[in-house]
Short mmCIF file of C-alpha atoms and ligand atoms in Angstrom, two decimals:
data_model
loop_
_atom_site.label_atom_id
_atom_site.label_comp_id
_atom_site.label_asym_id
_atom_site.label_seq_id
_atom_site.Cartn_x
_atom_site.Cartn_y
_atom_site.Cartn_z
CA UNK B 1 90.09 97.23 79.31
CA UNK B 2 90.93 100.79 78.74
CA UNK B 3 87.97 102.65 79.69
CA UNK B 4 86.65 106.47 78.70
CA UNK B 5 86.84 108.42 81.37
CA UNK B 6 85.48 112.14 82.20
CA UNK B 7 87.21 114.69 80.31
CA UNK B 8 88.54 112.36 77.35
CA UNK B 9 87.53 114.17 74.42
CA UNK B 10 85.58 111.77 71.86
CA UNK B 11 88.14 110.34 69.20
CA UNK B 12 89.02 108.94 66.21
CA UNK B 13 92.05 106.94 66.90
CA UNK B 14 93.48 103.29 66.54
CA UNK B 15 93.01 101.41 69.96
CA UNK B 16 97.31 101.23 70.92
CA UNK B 17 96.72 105.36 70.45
CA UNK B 18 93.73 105.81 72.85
CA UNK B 19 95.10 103.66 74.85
CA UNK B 20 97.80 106.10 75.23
CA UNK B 21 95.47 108.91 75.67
CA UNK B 22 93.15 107.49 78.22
CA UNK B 23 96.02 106.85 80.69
CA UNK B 24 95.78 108.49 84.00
CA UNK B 25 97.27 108.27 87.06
CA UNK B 26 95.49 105.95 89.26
CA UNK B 27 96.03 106.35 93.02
CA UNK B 28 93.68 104.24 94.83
CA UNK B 29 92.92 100.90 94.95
CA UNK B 30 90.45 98.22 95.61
CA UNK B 31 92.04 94.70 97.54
CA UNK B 32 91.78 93.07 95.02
CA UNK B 33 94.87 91.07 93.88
CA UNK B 34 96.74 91.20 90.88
CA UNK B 35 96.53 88.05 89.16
CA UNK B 36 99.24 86.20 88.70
CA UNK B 37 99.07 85.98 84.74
CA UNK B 38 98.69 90.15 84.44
CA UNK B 39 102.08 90.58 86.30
CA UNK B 40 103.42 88.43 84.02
CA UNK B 41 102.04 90.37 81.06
CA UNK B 42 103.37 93.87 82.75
CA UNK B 43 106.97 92.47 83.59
CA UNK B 44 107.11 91.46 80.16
CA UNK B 45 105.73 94.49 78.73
CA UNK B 46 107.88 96.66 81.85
CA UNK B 47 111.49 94.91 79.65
CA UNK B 48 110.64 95.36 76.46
CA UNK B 49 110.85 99.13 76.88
CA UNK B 50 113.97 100.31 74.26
CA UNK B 51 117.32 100.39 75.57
CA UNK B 52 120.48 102.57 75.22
CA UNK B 53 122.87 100.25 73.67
CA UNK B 54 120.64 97.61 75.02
CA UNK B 55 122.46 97.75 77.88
CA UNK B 56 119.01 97.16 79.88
CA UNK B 57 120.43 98.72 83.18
CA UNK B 58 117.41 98.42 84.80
CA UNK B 59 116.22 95.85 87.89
CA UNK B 60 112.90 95.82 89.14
CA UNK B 61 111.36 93.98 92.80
CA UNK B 62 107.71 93.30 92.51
CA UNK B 63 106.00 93.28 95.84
CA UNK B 64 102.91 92.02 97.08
CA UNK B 65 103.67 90.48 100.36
CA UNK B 66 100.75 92.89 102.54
CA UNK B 67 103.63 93.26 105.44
CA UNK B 68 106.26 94.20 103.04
CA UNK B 69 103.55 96.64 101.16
CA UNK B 70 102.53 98.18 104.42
CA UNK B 71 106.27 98.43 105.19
CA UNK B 72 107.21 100.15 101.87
CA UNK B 73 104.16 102.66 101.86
CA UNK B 74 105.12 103.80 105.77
CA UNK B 75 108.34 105.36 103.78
CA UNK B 76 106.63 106.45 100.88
CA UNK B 77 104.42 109.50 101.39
CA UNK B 78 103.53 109.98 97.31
CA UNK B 79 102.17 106.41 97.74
CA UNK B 80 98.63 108.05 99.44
CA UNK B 81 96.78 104.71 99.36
CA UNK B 82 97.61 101.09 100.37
CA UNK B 83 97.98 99.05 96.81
CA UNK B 84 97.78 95.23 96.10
CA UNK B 85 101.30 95.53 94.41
CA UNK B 86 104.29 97.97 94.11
CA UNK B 87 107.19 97.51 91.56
CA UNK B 88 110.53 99.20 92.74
CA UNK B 89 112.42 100.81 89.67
CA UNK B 90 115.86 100.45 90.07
CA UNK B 91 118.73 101.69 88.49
CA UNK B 92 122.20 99.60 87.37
CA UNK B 93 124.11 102.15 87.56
CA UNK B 94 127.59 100.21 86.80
CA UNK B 95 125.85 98.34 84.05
CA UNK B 96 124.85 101.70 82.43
CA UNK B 97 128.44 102.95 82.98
CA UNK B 98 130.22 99.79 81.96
CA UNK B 99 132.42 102.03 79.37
CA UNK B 100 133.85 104.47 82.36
CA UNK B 101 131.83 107.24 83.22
CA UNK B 102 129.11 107.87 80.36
CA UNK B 103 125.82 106.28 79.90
CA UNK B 104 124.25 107.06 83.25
CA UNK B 105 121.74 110.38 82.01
CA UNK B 106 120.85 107.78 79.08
CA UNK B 107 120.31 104.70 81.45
CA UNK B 108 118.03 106.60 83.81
CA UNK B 109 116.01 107.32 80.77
CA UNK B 110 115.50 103.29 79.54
CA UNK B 111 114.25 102.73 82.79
CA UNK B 112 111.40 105.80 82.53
CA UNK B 113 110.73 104.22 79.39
CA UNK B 114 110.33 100.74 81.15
CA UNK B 115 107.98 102.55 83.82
CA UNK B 116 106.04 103.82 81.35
CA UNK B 117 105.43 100.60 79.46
CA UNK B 118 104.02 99.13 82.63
CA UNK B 119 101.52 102.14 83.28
CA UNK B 120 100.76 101.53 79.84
CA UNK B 121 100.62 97.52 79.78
CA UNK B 122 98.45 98.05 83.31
CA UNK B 123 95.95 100.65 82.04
CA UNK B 124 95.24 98.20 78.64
CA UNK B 125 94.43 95.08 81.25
CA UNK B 126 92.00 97.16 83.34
CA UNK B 127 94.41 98.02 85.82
CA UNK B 128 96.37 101.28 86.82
CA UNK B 129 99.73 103.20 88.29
CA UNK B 130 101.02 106.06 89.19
CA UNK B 131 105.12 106.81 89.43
CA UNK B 132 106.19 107.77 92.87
CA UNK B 133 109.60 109.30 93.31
CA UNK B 134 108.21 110.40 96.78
CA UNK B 135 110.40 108.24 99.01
CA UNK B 136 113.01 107.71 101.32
CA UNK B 137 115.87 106.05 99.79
CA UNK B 138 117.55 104.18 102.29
CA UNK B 139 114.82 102.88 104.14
CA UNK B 140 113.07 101.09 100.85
CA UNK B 141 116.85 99.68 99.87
CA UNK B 142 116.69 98.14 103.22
CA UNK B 143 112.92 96.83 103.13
CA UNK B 144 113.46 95.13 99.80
CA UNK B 145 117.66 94.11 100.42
CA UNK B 146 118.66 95.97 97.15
CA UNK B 147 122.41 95.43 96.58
CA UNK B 148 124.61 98.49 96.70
CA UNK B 149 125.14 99.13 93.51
CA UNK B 150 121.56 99.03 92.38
CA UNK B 151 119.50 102.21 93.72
CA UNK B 152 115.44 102.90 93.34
CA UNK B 153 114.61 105.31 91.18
CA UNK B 154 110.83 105.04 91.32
CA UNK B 155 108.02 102.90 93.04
CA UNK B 156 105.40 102.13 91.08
CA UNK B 157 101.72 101.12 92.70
CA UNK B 158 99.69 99.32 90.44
CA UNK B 159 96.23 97.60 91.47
CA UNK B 160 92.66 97.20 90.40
CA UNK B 161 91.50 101.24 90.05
CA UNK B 162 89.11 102.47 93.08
CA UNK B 163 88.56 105.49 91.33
CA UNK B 164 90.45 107.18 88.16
CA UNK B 165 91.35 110.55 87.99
CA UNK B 166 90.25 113.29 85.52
CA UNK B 167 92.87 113.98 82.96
CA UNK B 168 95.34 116.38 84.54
CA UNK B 169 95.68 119.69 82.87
CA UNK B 170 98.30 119.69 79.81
CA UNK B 171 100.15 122.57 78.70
CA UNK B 172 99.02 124.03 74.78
CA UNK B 173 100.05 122.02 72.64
CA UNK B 174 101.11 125.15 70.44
CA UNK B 175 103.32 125.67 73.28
CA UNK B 176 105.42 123.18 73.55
CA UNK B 177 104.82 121.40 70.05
CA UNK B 178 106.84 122.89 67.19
CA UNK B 179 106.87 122.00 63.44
CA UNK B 180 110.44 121.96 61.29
CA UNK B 181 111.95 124.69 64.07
CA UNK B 182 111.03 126.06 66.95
CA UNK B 183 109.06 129.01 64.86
CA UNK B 184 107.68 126.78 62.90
CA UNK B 185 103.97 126.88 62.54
C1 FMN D 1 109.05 111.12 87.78
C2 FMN D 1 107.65 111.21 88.35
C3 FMN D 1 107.47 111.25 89.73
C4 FMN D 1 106.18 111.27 90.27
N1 FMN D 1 106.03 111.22 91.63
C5 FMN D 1 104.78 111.19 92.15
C6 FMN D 1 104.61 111.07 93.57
O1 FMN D 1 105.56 110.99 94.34
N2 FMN D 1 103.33 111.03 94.04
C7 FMN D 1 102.24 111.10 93.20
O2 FMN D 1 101.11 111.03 93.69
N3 FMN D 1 102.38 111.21 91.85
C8 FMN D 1 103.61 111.27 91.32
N4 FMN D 1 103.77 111.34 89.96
C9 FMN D 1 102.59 111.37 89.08
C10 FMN D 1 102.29 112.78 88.53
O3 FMN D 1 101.80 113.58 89.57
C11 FMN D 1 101.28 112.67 87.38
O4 FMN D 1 101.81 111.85 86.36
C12 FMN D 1 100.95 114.05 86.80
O5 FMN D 1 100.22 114.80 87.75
C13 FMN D 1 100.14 113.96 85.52
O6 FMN D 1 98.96 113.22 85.74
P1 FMN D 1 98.60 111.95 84.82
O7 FMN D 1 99.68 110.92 85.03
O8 FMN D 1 97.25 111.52 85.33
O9 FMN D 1 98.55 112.40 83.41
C14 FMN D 1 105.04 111.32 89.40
C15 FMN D 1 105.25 111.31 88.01
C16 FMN D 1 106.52 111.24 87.50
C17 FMN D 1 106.69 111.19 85.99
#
């Protein structure tokens, strides 16, 4: 389960919220398998993400054949460690476009809100991810036989943690957070 790690600040906060604030990018693995039932759990959580119009112009390919993992890392530098499982983000682009033209900025954004529930859904179990947009396109669309029309946006490790990472630095919050307009207090 979701773990403290060095750095978190001690809080006060329902579980779903620390849960959100005790996510980190996880890079490396052990080789240990994914059970069957947690992929399950993070598909399901991975769809229920909201949905522009519910259009759901998303596809995903969930690997974890070792020759096809081996295959997919060789063309995917900002995967730095060999994982037990990697889930391919595609976009739909013609579903997300089905009304001529608009929809695509929107449908690109469902499916980072898709990624994100599987981080999220894979941190709660134990596990962890990291988003990778380090990759050569054509290469993985060959590995995994994507269909034309349906193009990876992101490839997403996931795998029992080896080691979790520090939080990474955030920007103050005064920054970038502003109440009722932007000089607002
Ligand atoms: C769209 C996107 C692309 C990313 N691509 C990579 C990548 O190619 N390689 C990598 O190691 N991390 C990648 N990351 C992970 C970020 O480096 C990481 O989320 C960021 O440093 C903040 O760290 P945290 O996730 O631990 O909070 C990516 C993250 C996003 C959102």
């Amino acid at each position: 389960m979701a773990e403290q790690i060095q750095g978190d600040p001690p809080r006060e906060a329902p579980e779903g919220v620390k849960l959100l604030l005790t996510r980190t990018a996880v890079r490396q693995f052990t080789d240990q398998p994914v059970a069957d039932d947690l992929v399950t759990l993070m598909t399901e959580a991975m769809v229920a993400a909201p949905s522009a119009s519910n259009r759901q112009a998303w596809a995903f390919v969930v690997v974890r054949d070792p020759r096809t993992l081996r295959l997919v890392r060789a063309f995917a530098p900002g995967i730095i460690a060999p994982p037990t499982m990697i889930v391919a983000a595609c976009f739909d682009r013609p579903r997300a476009t089905l009304d001529g033209g608009e929809g695509a900025d929107e449908g690109l954004l469902c499916l980072a809100m898709a990624v994100q529930n599987l981080l999220l859904s894979a941190h709660a179990l134990g596990l962890g991810g990291c988003p990778v947009a380090s990759f050569r396109e054509e290469p993985i669309r060959l590995i995994l036989g994507l269909p034309a029309h349906i193009e990876p946006v992101l490839l997403v490790p996931v795998g029992h943690p080896a080691r979790r990472n520090p939080h990474a630095a955030r920007r103050d919050a005064n920054e970038v957070i502003h109440h009722e307009c932007w000089n607002g207090s």
